[in-house]
mmCIF file of C-alpha atoms in Angstrom:
data_model
loop_
_atom_site.group_PDB
_atom_site.id
_atom_site.type_symbol
_atom_site.label_atom_id
_atom_site.label_comp_id
_atom_site.label_asym_id
_atom_site.label_seq_id
_atom_site.Cartn_x
_atom_site.Cartn_y
_atom_site.Cartn_z
ATOM 1 C CA MET A 30 -17.501 -8.336 -12.464
ATOM 2 C CA LYS A 31 -17.217 -4.623 -13.152
ATOM 3 C CA LEU A 32 -20.645 -4.228 -13.436
ATOM 4 C CA ALA A 33 -21.380 -5.802 -10.027
ATOM 5 C CA LEU A 34 -18.355 -3.719 -8.393
ATOM 6 C CA MET A 35 -19.907 -0.522 -9.244
ATOM 7 C CA ILE A 36 -23.464 -1.285 -8.583
ATOM 8 C CA ALA A 37 -22.373 -2.352 -5.345
ATOM 9 C CA ALA A 38 -20.241 1.020 -4.917
ATOM 10 C CA VAL A 39 -23.738 2.470 -6.013
ATOM 11 C CA ASP A 40 -25.448 1.220 -2.857
ATOM 12 C CA PRO A 41 -23.613 -0.515 -0.105
ATOM 13 C CA ARG A 42 -26.820 -1.694 1.398
ATOM 14 C CA ILE A 43 -26.969 -4.117 -1.232
ATOM 15 C CA GLY A 44 -24.640 -6.576 0.553
ATOM 16 C CA GLY A 45 -21.274 -6.878 -1.235
ATOM 17 C CA VAL A 46 -20.023 -9.103 -3.905
ATOM 18 C CA MET A 47 -18.881 -12.427 -4.120
ATOM 19 C CA VAL A 48 -16.486 -12.960 -7.183
ATOM 20 C CA PHE A 49 -15.808 -17.063 -8.018
ATOM 21 C CA GLY A 50 -13.160 -17.634 -10.638
ATOM 22 C CA ASP A 51 -10.302 -19.032 -12.339
ATOM 23 C CA ARG A 52 -6.722 -17.983 -11.037
ATOM 24 C CA GLY A 53 -5.095 -14.912 -12.752
ATOM 25 C CA THR A 54 -8.140 -13.478 -14.254
ATOM 26 C CA GLY A 55 -7.598 -9.974 -12.396
ATOM 27 C CA LYS A 56 -9.915 -10.435 -9.576
ATOM 28 C CA SER A 57 -8.043 -9.097 -6.914
ATOM 29 C CA THR A 58 -6.821 -6.593 -9.267
ATOM 30 C CA ALA A 59 -10.290 -5.131 -10.180
ATOM 31 C CA VAL A 60 -11.538 -5.051 -6.713
ATOM 32 C CA ARG A 61 -8.637 -2.922 -5.510
ATOM 33 C CA ALA A 62 -8.802 -0.635 -8.633
ATOM 34 C CA LEU A 63 -12.201 0.321 -7.664
ATOM 35 C CA ALA A 64 -11.265 1.664 -4.443
ATOM 36 C CA GLY A 65 -9.358 4.350 -6.471
ATOM 37 C CA LEU A 66 -11.992 5.584 -9.020
ATOM 38 C CA LEU A 67 -14.467 6.545 -5.940
ATOM 39 C CA PRO A 68 -14.226 10.373 -4.743
ATOM 40 C CA PRO A 69 -12.961 11.398 -1.542
ATOM 41 C CA ILE A 70 -15.095 11.069 1.382
ATOM 42 C CA PRO A 71 -16.054 13.669 4.283
ATOM 43 C CA VAL A 72 -14.544 12.710 7.378
ATOM 44 C CA ALA A 73 -14.562 14.202 10.969
ATOM 45 C CA PRO A 74 -10.495 15.186 11.787
ATOM 46 C CA GLY A 75 -8.966 13.254 14.213
ATOM 47 C CA CYS A 76 -11.831 10.458 14.034
ATOM 48 C CA ARG A 77 -10.323 6.822 14.272
ATOM 49 C CA TYR A 78 -13.351 5.187 12.465
ATOM 50 C CA HIS A 79 -13.358 7.029 9.715
ATOM 51 C CA CYS A 80 -16.844 9.036 10.781
ATOM 52 C CA ALA A 81 -18.501 11.495 8.879
ATOM 53 C CA PRO A 82 -18.803 14.720 10.572
ATOM 54 C CA GLY A 83 -21.461 14.777 13.092
ATOM 55 C CA GLU A 84 -21.921 11.376 13.168
ATOM 56 C CA ALA A 85 -23.847 10.600 16.176
ATOM 57 C CA ARG A 86 -22.937 7.103 16.655
ATOM 58 C CA CYS A 87 -19.126 7.614 17.117
ATOM 59 C CA PRO A 88 -18.209 6.415 20.099
ATOM 60 C CA GLU A 89 -15.245 8.587 20.496
ATOM 61 C CA PRO A 90 -16.819 12.380 19.798
ATOM 62 C CA GLU A 91 -14.205 13.725 21.801
ATOM 63 C CA ARG A 92 -11.326 12.830 19.896
ATOM 64 C CA HIS A 93 -12.790 15.276 16.967
ATOM 65 C CA HIS A 94 -11.268 18.150 15.840
ATOM 66 C CA LYS A 95 -12.440 21.257 14.484
ATOM 67 C CA GLY A 96 -12.607 21.737 10.972
ATOM 68 C CA LYS A 97 -13.231 19.746 7.424
ATOM 69 C CA ALA A 98 -10.887 17.169 6.250
ATOM 70 C CA THR A 99 -11.453 14.358 3.660
ATOM 71 C CA ALA A 100 -10.122 11.138 2.869
ATOM 72 C CA PRO A 101 -9.714 8.392 0.377
ATOM 73 C CA VAL A 102 -12.382 5.562 0.497
ATOM 74 C CA PRO A 103 -11.054 2.958 2.751
ATOM 75 C CA PHE A 104 -10.244 -0.115 1.132
ATOM 76 C CA ILE A 105 -9.010 -2.644 3.734
ATOM 77 C CA ASP A 106 -7.574 -6.449 3.097
ATOM 78 C CA LEU A 107 -8.323 -8.745 5.366
ATOM 79 C CA PRO A 108 -5.594 -11.784 5.688
ATOM 80 C CA LEU A 109 -6.980 -15.166 6.156
ATOM 81 C CA GLY A 110 -4.357 -15.505 9.091
ATOM 82 C CA ALA A 111 -6.445 -12.632 10.710
ATOM 83 C CA THR A 112 -7.463 -13.348 14.767
ATOM 84 C CA GLU A 113 -10.804 -12.525 16.011
ATOM 85 C CA ASP A 114 -9.363 -9.397 18.238
ATOM 86 C CA ARG A 115 -7.659 -8.230 14.974
ATOM 87 C CA VAL A 116 -11.057 -8.120 12.757
ATOM 88 C CA VAL A 117 -13.514 -6.713 15.720
ATOM 89 C CA GLY A 118 -10.830 -4.705 17.958
ATOM 90 C CA ALA A 119 -9.734 -5.519 21.371
ATOM 91 C CA LEU A 120 -8.147 -4.460 24.857
ATOM 92 C CA ASP A 121 -5.453 -2.036 24.313
ATOM 93 C CA LEU A 122 -2.458 -3.758 26.042
ATOM 94 C CA GLU A 123 0.047 -0.861 25.733
ATOM 95 C CA ARG A 124 -2.089 1.641 27.787
ATOM 96 C CA ALA A 125 -3.508 -1.280 29.797
ATOM 97 C CA LEU A 126 0.131 -1.939 31.139
ATOM 98 C CA THR A 127 1.817 1.189 31.178
ATOM 99 C CA LEU A 128 -1.322 3.424 32.402
ATOM 100 C CA GLY A 129 -3.209 1.007 33.916
ATOM 101 C CA GLU A 130 -6.494 1.999 31.749
ATOM 102 C CA LYS A 131 -9.038 0.322 29.878
ATOM 103 C CA ALA A 132 -9.241 1.451 26.589
ATOM 104 C CA PHE A 133 -10.531 -0.252 23.107
ATOM 105 C CA GLU A 134 -7.905 -0.571 20.019
ATOM 106 C CA PRO A 135 -9.984 -0.395 17.024
ATOM 107 C CA GLY A 136 -9.707 -3.101 14.207
ATOM 108 C CA LEU A 137 -10.041 -3.907 10.877
ATOM 109 C CA LEU A 138 -13.988 -3.372 10.860
ATOM 110 C CA ALA A 139 -13.327 -0.125 12.201
ATOM 111 C CA ARG A 140 -10.784 1.067 9.604
ATOM 112 C CA ALA A 141 -13.108 -0.295 6.829
ATOM 113 C CA HIS A 142 -16.104 2.094 7.742
ATOM 114 C CA ARG A 143 -17.752 3.544 4.957
ATOM 115 C CA GLY A 144 -15.328 1.722 2.475
ATOM 116 C CA PHE A 145 -14.797 -1.778 1.184
ATOM 117 C CA LEU A 146 -13.405 -4.759 3.421
ATOM 118 C CA TYR A 147 -11.574 -7.507 1.041
ATOM 119 C CA ILE A 148 -11.204 -11.253 1.612
ATOM 120 C CA ASP A 149 -9.263 -12.867 -0.968
ATOM 121 C CA GLU A 150 -9.833 -16.829 -1.063
ATOM 122 C CA ILE A 151 -12.737 -16.100 1.033
ATOM 123 C CA ASN A 152 -13.627 -19.558 0.996
ATOM 124 C CA LEU A 153 -10.746 -20.438 3.147
ATOM 125 C CA LEU A 154 -11.410 -18.301 5.804
ATOM 126 C CA GLU A 155 -12.484 -19.835 9.262
ATOM 127 C CA ASP A 156 -16.789 -20.093 9.427
ATOM 128 C CA HIS A 157 -16.973 -18.060 12.315
ATOM 129 C CA LEU A 158 -15.227 -15.284 10.966
ATOM 130 C CA VAL A 159 -17.707 -15.001 7.911
ATOM 131 C CA ASP A 160 -20.541 -15.431 10.283
ATOM 132 C CA LEU A 161 -19.480 -12.542 12.022
ATOM 133 C CA LEU A 162 -18.671 -10.264 8.968
ATOM 134 C CA LEU A 163 -21.611 -10.737 7.396
ATOM 135 C CA ASP A 164 -23.964 -10.079 10.390
ATOM 136 C CA VAL A 165 -21.415 -6.738 11.130
ATOM 137 C CA ALA A 166 -22.025 -5.821 6.804
ATOM 138 C CA ALA A 167 -25.717 -6.351 7.695
ATOM 139 C CA SER A 168 -26.236 -4.423 10.747
ATOM 140 C CA GLY A 169 -23.910 -1.574 9.805
ATOM 141 C CA GLU A 170 -22.380 -1.943 13.705
ATOM 142 C CA ASN A 171 -19.809 -3.546 15.415
ATOM 143 C CA VAL A 172 -20.549 -4.473 19.087
ATOM 144 C CA VAL A 173 -17.164 -5.555 21.068
ATOM 145 C CA GLU A 174 -18.277 -7.412 24.569
ATOM 146 C CA ARG A 175 -15.017 -8.689 26.091
ATOM 147 C CA GLU A 176 -12.312 -8.150 28.809
ATOM 148 C CA GLY A 177 -14.401 -5.518 30.477
ATOM 149 C CA LEU A 178 -15.034 -3.807 27.210
ATOM 150 C CA SER A 179 -18.645 -2.448 25.558
ATOM 151 C CA VAL A 180 -18.152 -0.581 22.508
ATOM 152 C CA ARG A 181 -19.995 -0.153 19.918
ATOM 153 C CA HIS A 182 -19.379 1.676 16.669
ATOM 154 C CA PRO A 183 -20.401 2.305 13.275
ATOM 155 C CA ALA A 184 -19.164 -0.366 10.714
ATOM 156 C CA ARG A 185 -20.724 0.240 7.284
ATOM 157 C CA PHE A 186 -18.796 -1.288 4.359
ATOM 158 C CA VAL A 187 -19.011 -3.041 1.204
ATOM 159 C CA LEU A 188 -17.525 -6.777 1.803
ATOM 160 C CA VAL A 189 -16.033 -8.177 -1.069
ATOM 161 C CA GLY A 190 -14.779 -11.883 -1.194
ATOM 162 C CA SER A 191 -12.982 -13.862 -4.229
ATOM 163 C CA GLY A 192 -12.142 -17.297 -4.464
ATOM 164 C CA ASN A 193 -11.452 -19.966 -6.440
ATOM 165 C CA PRO A 194 -14.550 -23.106 -6.487
ATOM 166 C CA GLU A 195 -11.714 -25.830 -6.655
ATOM 167 C CA GLU A 196 -10.095 -24.860 -3.428
ATOM 168 C CA GLY A 197 -13.729 -25.048 -1.714
ATOM 169 C CA GLU A 198 -16.859 -23.440 -1.479
ATOM 170 C CA LEU A 199 -18.971 -21.065 0.756
ATOM 171 C CA ARG A 200 -21.530 -22.830 2.698
ATOM 172 C CA PRO A 201 -25.039 -22.001 1.214
ATOM 173 C CA GLN A 202 -26.227 -20.182 3.929
ATOM 174 C CA LEU A 203 -23.206 -17.914 3.991
ATOM 175 C CA LEU A 204 -23.274 -17.130 0.120
ATOM 176 C CA ASP A 205 -26.668 -15.850 0.380
ATOM 177 C CA ARG A 206 -25.877 -12.946 2.826
ATOM 178 C CA PHE A 207 -24.154 -11.832 -0.156
ATOM 179 C CA GLY A 208 -25.547 -9.284 -2.135
ATOM 180 C CA LEU A 209 -24.340 -9.794 -5.716
ATOM 181 C CA SER A 210 -22.271 -13.100 -7.211
ATOM 182 C CA VAL A 211 -20.282 -13.415 -10.443
ATOM 183 C CA GLU A 212 -18.332 -16.249 -11.921
ATOM 184 C CA VAL A 213 -14.539 -15.010 -13.751
ATOM 185 C CA ARG A 214 -13.833 -17.292 -16.259
ATOM 186 C CA THR A 215 -10.476 -17.173 -18.315
ATOM 187 C CA PRO A 216 -10.930 -15.430 -21.885
ATOM 188 C CA GLN A 217 -11.401 -17.428 -24.426
ATOM 189 C CA SER A 218 -11.086 -14.958 -27.196
ATOM 190 C CA LEU A 219 -7.754 -14.357 -28.951
ATOM 191 C CA SER A 220 -8.431 -10.809 -29.465
ATOM 192 C CA ASP A 221 -9.152 -10.258 -25.828
ATOM 193 C CA ARG A 222 -6.013 -12.120 -24.608
ATOM 194 C CA VAL A 223 -3.643 -10.346 -26.585
ATOM 195 C CA GLU A 224 -5.372 -7.226 -25.379
ATOM 196 C CA ILE A 225 -4.662 -7.962 -21.953
ATOM 197 C CA LEU A 226 -0.994 -8.948 -22.742
ATOM 198 C CA LYS A 227 -0.560 -5.710 -24.657
ATOM 199 C CA ARG A 228 -1.923 -3.741 -21.812
ATOM 200 C CA CYS A 229 -0.171 -5.513 -18.960
ATOM 201 C CA ASP A 230 3.078 -4.962 -20.998
ATOM 202 C CA ALA A 231 2.418 -1.374 -21.720
ATOM 203 C CA PHE A 232 2.136 -0.648 -17.837
ATOM 204 C CA GLU A 233 5.306 -2.789 -16.694
ATOM 205 C CA ARG A 234 7.216 -0.607 -19.763
ATOM 206 C CA ASP A 235 5.844 2.795 -18.499
ATOM 207 C CA PRO A 236 3.914 2.642 -15.463
ATOM 208 C CA ALA A 237 3.447 6.667 -15.598
ATOM 209 C CA GLY A 238 2.558 6.860 -19.011
ATOM 210 C CA PHE A 239 -0.144 4.011 -18.772
ATOM 211 C CA VAL A 240 -1.901 5.700 -15.624
ATOM 212 C CA GLU A 241 -1.720 8.937 -17.975
ATOM 213 C CA HIS A 242 -3.161 7.345 -21.120
ATOM 214 C CA TRP A 243 -6.208 6.073 -18.720
ATOM 215 C CA THR A 244 -6.656 8.979 -16.818
ATOM 216 C CA LYS A 245 -9.527 10.566 -18.441
ATOM 217 C CA ALA A 246 -11.560 7.416 -18.842
ATOM 218 C CA GLU A 247 -11.136 6.821 -14.839
ATOM 219 C CA ARG A 248 -12.422 10.554 -14.364
ATOM 220 C CA ARG A 249 -15.365 9.612 -16.367
ATOM 221 C CA THR A 250 -16.138 6.852 -14.383
ATOM 222 C CA LEU A 251 -15.565 8.391 -11.271
ATOM 223 C CA LYS A 252 -17.722 11.445 -12.024
ATOM 224 C CA GLN A 253 -20.218 8.703 -13.134
ATOM 225 C CA LEU A 254 -20.113 6.958 -9.760
ATOM 226 C CA GLY A 255 -20.348 10.028 -7.835
ATOM 227 C CA ARG A 256 -23.700 11.287 -9.553
ATOM 228 C CA ALA A 257 -25.145 7.700 -9.270
ATOM 229 C CA ARG A 258 -24.673 7.734 -5.363
ATOM 230 C CA ASP A 259 -25.875 11.446 -5.212
ATOM 231 C CA ARG A 260 -29.629 10.376 -7.129
ATOM 232 C CA VAL A 261 -30.066 6.313 -6.628
ATOM 233 C CA ALA A 262 -32.345 7.535 -3.402
ATOM 234 C CA GLU A 263 -34.457 9.420 -5.949
ATOM 235 C CA VAL A 264 -34.945 6.830 -8.466
ATOM 236 C CA GLU A 265 -38.201 5.236 -8.655
ATOM 237 C CA THR A 266 -39.262 1.745 -9.072
ATOM 238 C CA PRO A 267 -42.527 0.885 -9.888
ATOM 239 C CA ASP A 268 -44.529 -1.625 -8.852
ATOM 240 C CA ALA A 269 -44.820 -3.638 -12.501
ATOM 241 C CA VAL A 270 -40.908 -3.977 -11.786
ATOM 242 C CA LEU A 271 -41.140 -4.884 -8.290
ATOM 243 C CA ALA A 272 -44.088 -7.568 -9.437
ATOM 244 C CA ARG A 273 -41.679 -8.911 -12.029
ATOM 245 C CA ALA A 274 -38.807 -8.985 -9.507
ATOM 246 C CA SER A 275 -40.918 -11.157 -7.428
ATOM 247 C CA GLN A 276 -41.965 -13.585 -9.512
ATOM 248 C CA LEU A 277 -38.261 -14.251 -10.696
ATOM 249 C CA CYS A 278 -37.613 -15.065 -7.296
ATOM 250 C CA MET A 279 -40.580 -17.166 -7.300
ATOM 251 C CA THR A 280 -39.873 -18.704 -10.503
ATOM 252 C CA VAL A 281 -35.913 -19.985 -9.696
ATOM 253 C CA GLY A 282 -37.333 -21.093 -6.409
ATOM 254 C CA ALA A 283 -35.310 -18.607 -4.364
ATOM 255 C CA ASP A 284 -35.476 -18.823 -0.495
ATOM 256 C CA GLY A 285 -36.725 -15.806 1.642
ATOM 257 C CA LEU A 286 -37.169 -12.105 0.319
ATOM 258 C CA ARG A 287 -33.168 -11.332 0.149
ATOM 259 C CA GLY A 288 -33.527 -11.616 -3.288
ATOM 260 C CA GLU A 289 -36.204 -9.328 -4.082
ATOM 261 C CA LEU A 290 -34.707 -6.677 -2.504
ATOM 262 C CA THR A 291 -31.339 -7.392 -3.786
ATOM 263 C CA LEU A 292 -32.791 -7.399 -7.530
ATOM 264 C CA MET A 293 -35.206 -4.000 -6.376
ATOM 265 C CA ARG A 294 -31.784 -1.999 -5.142
ATOM 266 C CA ALA A 295 -29.540 -3.350 -8.184
ATOM 267 C CA ALA A 296 -32.021 -2.138 -10.586
ATOM 268 C CA ARG A 297 -32.207 1.286 -8.924
ATOM 269 C CA ALA A 298 -28.901 1.759 -8.761
ATOM 270 C CA LEU A 299 -27.803 0.479 -12.445
ATOM 271 C CA ALA A 300 -30.420 3.146 -13.365
ATOM 272 C CA ALA A 301 -28.923 5.792 -11.322
ATOM 273 C CA LEU A 302 -25.460 4.665 -13.070
ATOM 274 C CA ALA A 303 -27.058 5.442 -16.498
ATOM 275 C CA GLY A 304 -28.605 8.437 -15.515
ATOM 276 C CA LYS A 305 -32.485 7.654 -15.498
ATOM 277 C CA SER A 306 -34.899 8.551 -13.073
ATOM 278 C CA ARG A 307 -36.740 5.266 -12.924
ATOM 279 C CA ALA A 308 -35.634 1.445 -12.972
ATOM 280 C CA GLY A 309 -37.285 -0.527 -15.551
ATOM 281 C CA ASP A 310 -37.153 -4.174 -17.012
ATOM 282 C CA ASP A 311 -34.045 -3.187 -18.765
ATOM 283 C CA GLU A 312 -32.393 -2.874 -15.816
ATOM 284 C CA LEU A 313 -34.109 -5.968 -13.847
ATOM 285 C CA ARG A 314 -32.880 -8.281 -16.783
ATOM 286 C CA ARG A 315 -29.299 -6.954 -16.718
ATOM 287 C CA VAL A 316 -29.101 -7.659 -12.714
ATOM 288 C CA ALA A 317 -30.974 -10.713 -12.594
ATOM 289 C CA PRO A 318 -27.903 -13.382 -12.843
ATOM 290 C CA LEU A 319 -25.967 -10.857 -10.638
ATOM 291 C CA ALA A 320 -28.434 -11.582 -7.694
ATOM 292 C CA LEU A 321 -29.648 -14.532 -8.305
ATOM 293 C CA ARG A 322 -27.259 -16.764 -9.792
ATOM 294 C CA HIS A 323 -26.239 -17.635 -6.083
ATOM 295 C CA ARG A 324 -29.450 -18.168 -4.662
ATOM 296 C CA LEU A 325 -30.778 -21.503 -6.425
ATOM 297 C CA ARG A 326 -32.166 -24.544 -4.883
ATOM 298 C CA ARG A 327 -29.460 -27.327 -6.296
ATOM 299 C CA ASN A 328 -31.486 -29.340 -8.624
ATOM 300 C CA VAL A 329 -29.962 -32.978 -9.640
ATOM 301 C CA LEU A 330 -32.244 -33.257 -12.353
ATOM 302 C CA ASP A 331 -31.014 -30.080 -13.938
ATOM 303 C CA ASP A 332 -27.051 -29.957 -14.798
ATOM 304 C CA THR A 333 -27.142 -26.604 -16.655
ATOM 305 C CA GLY A 334 -25.249 -23.988 -15.051
ATOM 306 C CA SER A 335 -26.888 -21.370 -12.534
ATOM 307 C CA THR A 336 -26.597 -18.685 -14.855
ATOM 308 C CA VAL A 337 -28.258 -20.423 -17.857
ATOM 309 C CA ARG A 338 -31.106 -21.475 -15.539
ATOM 310 C CA ILE A 339 -31.614 -17.631 -14.512
ATOM 311 C CA GLU A 340 -31.546 -16.448 -17.991
ATOM 312 C CA ARG A 341 -33.882 -18.978 -18.888
ATOM 313 C CA ALA A 342 -36.258 -18.127 -16.049
ATOM 314 C CA VAL A 343 -35.860 -14.234 -17.082
ATOM 315 C CA ASP A 344 -36.983 -15.397 -20.384
ATOM 316 C CA GLU A 345 -40.141 -16.834 -18.951
ATOM 317 C CA VAL A 346 -41.155 -14.217 -16.980
ATOM 318 C CA PHE A 347 -40.794 -11.394 -19.624
ATOM 319 C CA ALA A 348 -42.487 -13.241 -22.296
ATOM 320 C CA ALA A 349 -45.542 -13.628 -19.929
#
């Protein structure tokens, strides 16, 4: 899960992360912690959309103040009970009633621009909202046409969803729109469980001391992510690696070309995290389960888990 989140943070075009797993395994904690590990972003002072300085698509350039400013990477929680108006934005009723003016009140998508939009229990969210979110995440733009308003604003964010499969699954066509997918299970190692207990207890007893103890490790991760984001566009992907990515998708029977695109981008991001200038077979093998496990067709004659099927396909392709 941590690897998938870091890869998505390096290259938001990957399409976000879907995390399924048992209750109480730290899914939400890990996702929320990621925002604190990312370097601040430059923003246009006064902008309600977290636009970068000089961003051409901002619908309110007149609100931008002179000067420079930075802000933490946005991390927005989308509650299950949120209405469509709350998500995409709507008419500013206060200005309409007091001044008689039609004005747009940005929604959660505007607040999440250049950051993360997190949905806990996404499998319980209404399907039409999931459709809307995935469309905006893919296009990078939110279009609102209602109540006499016509507004377009940039909305590029990493969509992260989490849920418990026991409470319902996402439709396959929606799950396919996520770039990466992971399963989180309750640790079965005694040493891991004891270490988790010790860290939780240490934080509860002395939060400031716990944070100070891990400050150096967090700074290393922050620098690693910052360097990877700067260099990912320069990482090369040889034709041989692209051929193996396509062969993997053909072997597992993945529909469409999203699988290949995700494999390419994820392998490139992983290489950037490692400080490499070229993505290779090692990166492809590591990201294959993350990028393909949720794109498998159901096979009634094969009751093995999706991750096992991916690993079997990887061994087959790389042995050829």
